[in-house]
Short mmCIF file of C-alpha atoms in Angstrom, two decimals:
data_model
loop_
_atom_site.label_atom_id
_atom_site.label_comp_id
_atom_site.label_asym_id
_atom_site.label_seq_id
_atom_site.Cartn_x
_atom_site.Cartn_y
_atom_site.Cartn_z
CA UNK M 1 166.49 209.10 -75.40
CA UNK M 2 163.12 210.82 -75.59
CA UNK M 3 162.83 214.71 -73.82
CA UNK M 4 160.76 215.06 -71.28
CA UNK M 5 157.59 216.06 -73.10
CA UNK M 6 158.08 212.99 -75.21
CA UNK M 7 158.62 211.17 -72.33
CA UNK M 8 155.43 212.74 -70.42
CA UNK M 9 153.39 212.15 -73.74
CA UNK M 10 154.64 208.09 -73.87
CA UNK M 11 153.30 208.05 -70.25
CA UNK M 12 149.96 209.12 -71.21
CA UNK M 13 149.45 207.37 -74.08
CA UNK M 14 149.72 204.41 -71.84
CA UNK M 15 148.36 205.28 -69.14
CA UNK M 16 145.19 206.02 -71.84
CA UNK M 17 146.06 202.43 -73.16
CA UNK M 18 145.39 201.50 -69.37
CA UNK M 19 142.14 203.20 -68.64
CA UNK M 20 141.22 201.98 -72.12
CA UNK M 21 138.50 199.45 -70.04
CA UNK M 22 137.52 202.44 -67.62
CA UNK M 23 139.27 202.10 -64.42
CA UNK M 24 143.16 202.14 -63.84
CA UNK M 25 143.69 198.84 -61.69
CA UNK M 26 146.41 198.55 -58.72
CA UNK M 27 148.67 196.68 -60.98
CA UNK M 28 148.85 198.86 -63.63
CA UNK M 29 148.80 201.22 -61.83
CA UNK M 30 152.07 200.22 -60.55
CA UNK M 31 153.62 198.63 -63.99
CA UNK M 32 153.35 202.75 -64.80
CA UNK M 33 154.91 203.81 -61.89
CA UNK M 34 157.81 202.28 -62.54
CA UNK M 35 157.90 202.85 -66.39
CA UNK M 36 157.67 206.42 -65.05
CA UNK M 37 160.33 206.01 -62.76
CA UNK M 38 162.59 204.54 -65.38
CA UNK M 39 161.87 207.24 -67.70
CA UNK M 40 162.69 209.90 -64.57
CA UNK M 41 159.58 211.38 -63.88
CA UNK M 42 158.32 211.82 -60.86
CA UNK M 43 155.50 210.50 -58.96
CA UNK M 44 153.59 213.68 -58.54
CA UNK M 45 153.83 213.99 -62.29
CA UNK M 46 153.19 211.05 -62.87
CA UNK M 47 149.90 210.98 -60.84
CA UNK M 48 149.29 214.33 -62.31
CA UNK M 49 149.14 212.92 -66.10
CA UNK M 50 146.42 210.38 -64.45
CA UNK M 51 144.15 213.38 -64.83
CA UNK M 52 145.45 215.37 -66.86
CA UNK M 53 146.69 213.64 -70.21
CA UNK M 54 149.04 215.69 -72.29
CA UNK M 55 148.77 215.42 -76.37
CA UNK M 56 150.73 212.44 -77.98
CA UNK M 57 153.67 213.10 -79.94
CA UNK M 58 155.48 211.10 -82.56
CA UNK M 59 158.84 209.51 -81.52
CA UNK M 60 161.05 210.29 -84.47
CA UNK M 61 163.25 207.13 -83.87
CA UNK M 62 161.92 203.72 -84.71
CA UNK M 63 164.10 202.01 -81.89
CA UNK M 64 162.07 204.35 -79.44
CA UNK M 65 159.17 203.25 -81.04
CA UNK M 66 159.44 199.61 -80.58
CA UNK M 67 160.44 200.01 -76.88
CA UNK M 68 157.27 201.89 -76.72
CA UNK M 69 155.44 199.36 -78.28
CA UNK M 70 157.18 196.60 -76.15
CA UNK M 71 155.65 198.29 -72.85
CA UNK M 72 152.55 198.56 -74.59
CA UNK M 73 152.70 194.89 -75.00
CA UNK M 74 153.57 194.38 -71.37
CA UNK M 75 150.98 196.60 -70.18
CA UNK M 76 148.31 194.50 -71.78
CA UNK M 77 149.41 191.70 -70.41
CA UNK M 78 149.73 192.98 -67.10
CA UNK M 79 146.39 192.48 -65.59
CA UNK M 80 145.92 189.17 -67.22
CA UNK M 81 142.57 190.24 -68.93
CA UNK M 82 142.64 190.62 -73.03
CA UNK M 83 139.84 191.22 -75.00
CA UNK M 84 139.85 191.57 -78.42
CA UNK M 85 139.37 195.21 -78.29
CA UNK M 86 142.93 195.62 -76.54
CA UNK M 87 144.41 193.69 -79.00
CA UNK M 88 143.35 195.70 -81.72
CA UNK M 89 143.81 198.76 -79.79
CA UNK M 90 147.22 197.76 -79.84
CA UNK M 91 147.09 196.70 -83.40
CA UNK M 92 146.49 200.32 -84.31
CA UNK M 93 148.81 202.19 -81.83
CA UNK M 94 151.95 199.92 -83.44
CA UNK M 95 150.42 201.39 -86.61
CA UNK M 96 150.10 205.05 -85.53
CA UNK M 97 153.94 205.00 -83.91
CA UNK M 98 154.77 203.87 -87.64
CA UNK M 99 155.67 200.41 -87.11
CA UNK M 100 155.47 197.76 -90.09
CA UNK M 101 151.86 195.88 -89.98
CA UNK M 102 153.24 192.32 -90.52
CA UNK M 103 155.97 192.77 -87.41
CA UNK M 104 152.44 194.11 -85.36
CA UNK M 105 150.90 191.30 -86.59
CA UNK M 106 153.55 188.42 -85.84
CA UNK M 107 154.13 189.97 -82.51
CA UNK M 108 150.83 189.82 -81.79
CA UNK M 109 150.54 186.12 -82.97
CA UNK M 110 153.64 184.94 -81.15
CA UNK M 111 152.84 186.34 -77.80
CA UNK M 112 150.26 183.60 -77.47
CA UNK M 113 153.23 180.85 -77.17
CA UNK M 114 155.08 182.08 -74.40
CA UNK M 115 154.41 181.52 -70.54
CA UNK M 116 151.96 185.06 -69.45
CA UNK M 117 151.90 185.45 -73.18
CA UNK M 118 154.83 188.17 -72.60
CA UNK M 119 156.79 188.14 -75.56
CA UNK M 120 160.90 188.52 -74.62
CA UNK M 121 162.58 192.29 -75.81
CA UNK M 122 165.15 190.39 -77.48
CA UNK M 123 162.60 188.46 -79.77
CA UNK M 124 160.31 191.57 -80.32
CA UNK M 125 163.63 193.87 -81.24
CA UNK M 126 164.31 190.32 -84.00
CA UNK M 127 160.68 190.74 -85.18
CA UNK M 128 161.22 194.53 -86.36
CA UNK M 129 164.62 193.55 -87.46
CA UNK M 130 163.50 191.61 -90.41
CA UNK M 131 161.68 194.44 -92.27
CA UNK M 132 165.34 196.17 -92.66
CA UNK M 133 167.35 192.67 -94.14
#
Protein backbone atom coordinates (compact mmCIF):
# COMPACT_ATOMS: atom_id res chain seq x y z
CA UNK A 1 0.00 0.00 0.00
CA UNK A 2 1.22 3.40 -1.15
CA UNK A 3 2.38 6.17 1.91
CA UNK A 4 0.65 8.96 2.15
CA UNK A 5 2.66 11.22 -0.14
CA UNK A 6 2.30 8.55 -2.75
CA UNK A 7 -1.08 8.39 -2.04
CA UNK A 8 -1.55 12.40 -2.09
CA UNK A 9 0.59 12.43 -5.39
CA UNK A 10 -1.92 9.46 -7.12
CA UNK A 11 -4.72 11.92 -6.12
CA UNK A 12 -3.33 14.68 -8.02
CA UNK A 13 -2.26 13.13 -10.86
CA UNK A 14 -5.89 12.39 -11.31
CA UNK A 15 -7.40 14.93 -10.25
CA UNK A 16 -4.89 16.72 -13.14
CA UNK A 17 -6.19 13.81 -15.43
CA UNK A 18 -9.69 15.38 -14.46
CA UNK A 19 -9.17 19.03 -15.07
CA UNK A 20 -7.31 17.82 -18.15
CA UNK A 21 -10.55 19.58 -20.27
CA UNK A 22 -10.48 22.72 -17.84
CA UNK A 23 -13.13 22.44 -15.33
CA UNK A 24 -13.52 19.61 -12.61
CA UNK A 25 -17.29 18.48 -13.17
CA UNK A 26 -19.72 17.35 -10.14
CA UNK A 27 -19.18 13.81 -11.03
CA UNK A 28 -15.74 13.66 -10.96
CA UNK A 29 -15.60 15.52 -8.67
CA UNK A 30 -17.20 12.98 -6.59
CA UNK A 31 -15.58 9.65 -8.35
CA UNK A 32 -12.31 11.50 -6.47
CA UNK A 33 -13.83 11.91 -3.37
CA UNK A 34 -14.30 8.65 -2.84
CA UNK A 35 -10.99 7.34 -4.42
CA UNK A 36 -9.71 9.74 -1.74
CA UNK A 37 -11.71 8.35 0.83
CA UNK A 38 -10.63 4.84 0.00
CA UNK A 39 -7.13 5.78 -0.02
CA UNK A 40 -7.78 7.63 3.68
CA UNK A 41 -7.39 11.05 3.01
CA UNK A 42 -9.42 13.43 4.05
CA UNK A 43 -11.75 15.78 2.49
CA UNK A 44 -10.04 18.96 3.44
CA UNK A 45 -6.97 17.44 1.85
CA UNK A 46 -8.42 16.33 -0.61
CA UNK A 47 -10.05 19.67 -1.63
CA UNK A 48 -6.77 21.17 -0.76
CA UNK A 49 -4.79 19.14 -3.64
CA UNK A 50 -7.71 20.72 -5.98
CA UNK A 51 -5.50 23.78 -5.78
CA UNK A 52 -2.65 22.91 -4.83
CA UNK A 53 -1.20 19.79 -6.81
CA UNK A 54 1.73 18.10 -5.21
CA UNK A 55 4.67 16.59 -7.62
CA UNK A 56 4.00 13.00 -9.03
CA UNK A 57 5.94 10.23 -7.82
CA UNK A 58 6.67 6.82 -9.26
CA UNK A 59 4.88 3.82 -7.60
CA UNK A 60 7.65 1.30 -7.29
CA UNK A 61 5.18 -1.70 -7.51
CA UNK A 62 3.61 -2.60 -10.80
CA UNK A 63 0.36 -4.02 -9.04
CA UNK A 64 -0.01 -0.36 -7.64
CA UNK A 65 0.48 0.78 -10.90
CA UNK A 66 -2.22 -0.98 -12.68
CA UNK A 67 -4.78 -0.12 -9.92
CA UNK A 68 -3.71 3.33 -10.67
CA UNK A 69 -4.17 2.95 -14.11
CA UNK A 70 -7.56 1.11 -13.60
CA UNK A 71 -9.01 4.41 -11.84
CA UNK A 72 -7.53 6.30 -14.48
CA UNK A 73 -9.59 4.27 -16.80
CA UNK A 74 -12.68 4.77 -14.71
CA UNK A 75 -12.18 8.34 -14.37
CA UNK A 76 -12.33 8.82 -18.08
CA UNK A 77 -15.17 7.16 -18.38
CA UNK A 78 -16.88 8.81 -15.72
CA UNK A 79 -18.39 11.80 -17.30
CA UNK A 80 -19.28 9.96 -20.41
CA UNK A 81 -17.31 12.43 -22.70
CA UNK A 82 -13.93 10.95 -24.54
CA UNK A 83 -12.06 12.67 -26.91
CA UNK A 84 -9.22 11.49 -28.44
CA UNK A 85 -6.97 13.64 -26.50
CA UNK A 86 -8.02 11.72 -23.16
CA UNK A 87 -7.37 8.67 -24.67
CA UNK A 88 -4.00 9.40 -25.52
CA UNK A 89 -3.51 11.25 -22.41
CA UNK A 90 -4.08 8.06 -20.93
CA UNK A 91 -2.04 6.27 -23.47
CA UNK A 92 0.98 8.10 -22.14
CA UNK A 93 0.31 8.13 -18.31
CA UNK A 94 0.10 3.95 -18.57
CA UNK A 95 3.46 4.61 -20.26
CA UNK A 96 5.00 7.02 -17.71
CA UNK A 97 3.76 4.61 -14.54
CA UNK A 98 5.88 1.96 -16.62
CA UNK A 99 3.25 -0.19 -17.87
CA UNK A 100 3.82 -2.46 -21.10
CA UNK A 101 2.49 -0.47 -24.40
CA UNK A 102 0.62 -3.45 -25.95
CA UNK A 103 -1.44 -4.17 -22.41
CA UNK A 104 -2.17 0.06 -22.73
CA UNK A 105 -3.06 -0.55 -25.99
CA UNK A 106 -5.47 -3.71 -25.70
CA UNK A 107 -7.01 -2.13 -22.71
CA UNK A 108 -7.69 0.68 -24.46
CA UNK A 109 -9.17 -1.31 -27.46
CA UNK A 110 -11.29 -3.59 -25.32
CA UNK A 111 -12.96 -0.99 -23.27
CA UNK A 112 -15.00 -0.13 -26.32
CA UNK A 113 -16.98 -3.65 -25.99
CA UNK A 114 -18.29 -3.44 -22.69
CA UNK A 115 -21.60 -1.67 -21.47
CA UNK A 116 -20.17 2.36 -20.30
CA UNK A 117 -17.07 1.14 -22.01
CA UNK A 118 -15.74 0.36 -18.28
CA UNK A 119 -13.48 -2.36 -18.61
CA UNK A 120 -13.92 -5.06 -15.37
CA UNK A 121 -10.56 -5.05 -12.68
CA UNK A 122 -10.49 -8.64 -13.09
CA UNK A 123 -10.01 -8.44 -16.99
CA UNK A 124 -7.59 -5.38 -16.82
CA UNK A 125 -5.38 -7.26 -13.87
CA UNK A 126 -5.55 -10.57 -16.99
CA UNK A 127 -4.42 -7.97 -19.58
CA UNK A 128 -1.06 -7.06 -17.58
CA UNK A 129 -0.83 -10.64 -16.64
CA UNK A 130 0.17 -11.83 -20.00
CA UNK A 131 3.39 -9.78 -20.39
CA UNK A 132 4.84 -12.00 -17.29
CA UNK A 133 3.73 -15.83 -18.91
Amino acid sequence: MPNRVEKLSLLSEMIAFAKSDKSLKTIEYNFLLGVAKQLEISKDDFNYLIKHPVNRMHLKSHSERIVQFHRLVLLMHIDDERTQEEIAKLYNYGLRMGLNHECITKVLYLMEGFPDRMVPADVLIDIFKVQYN
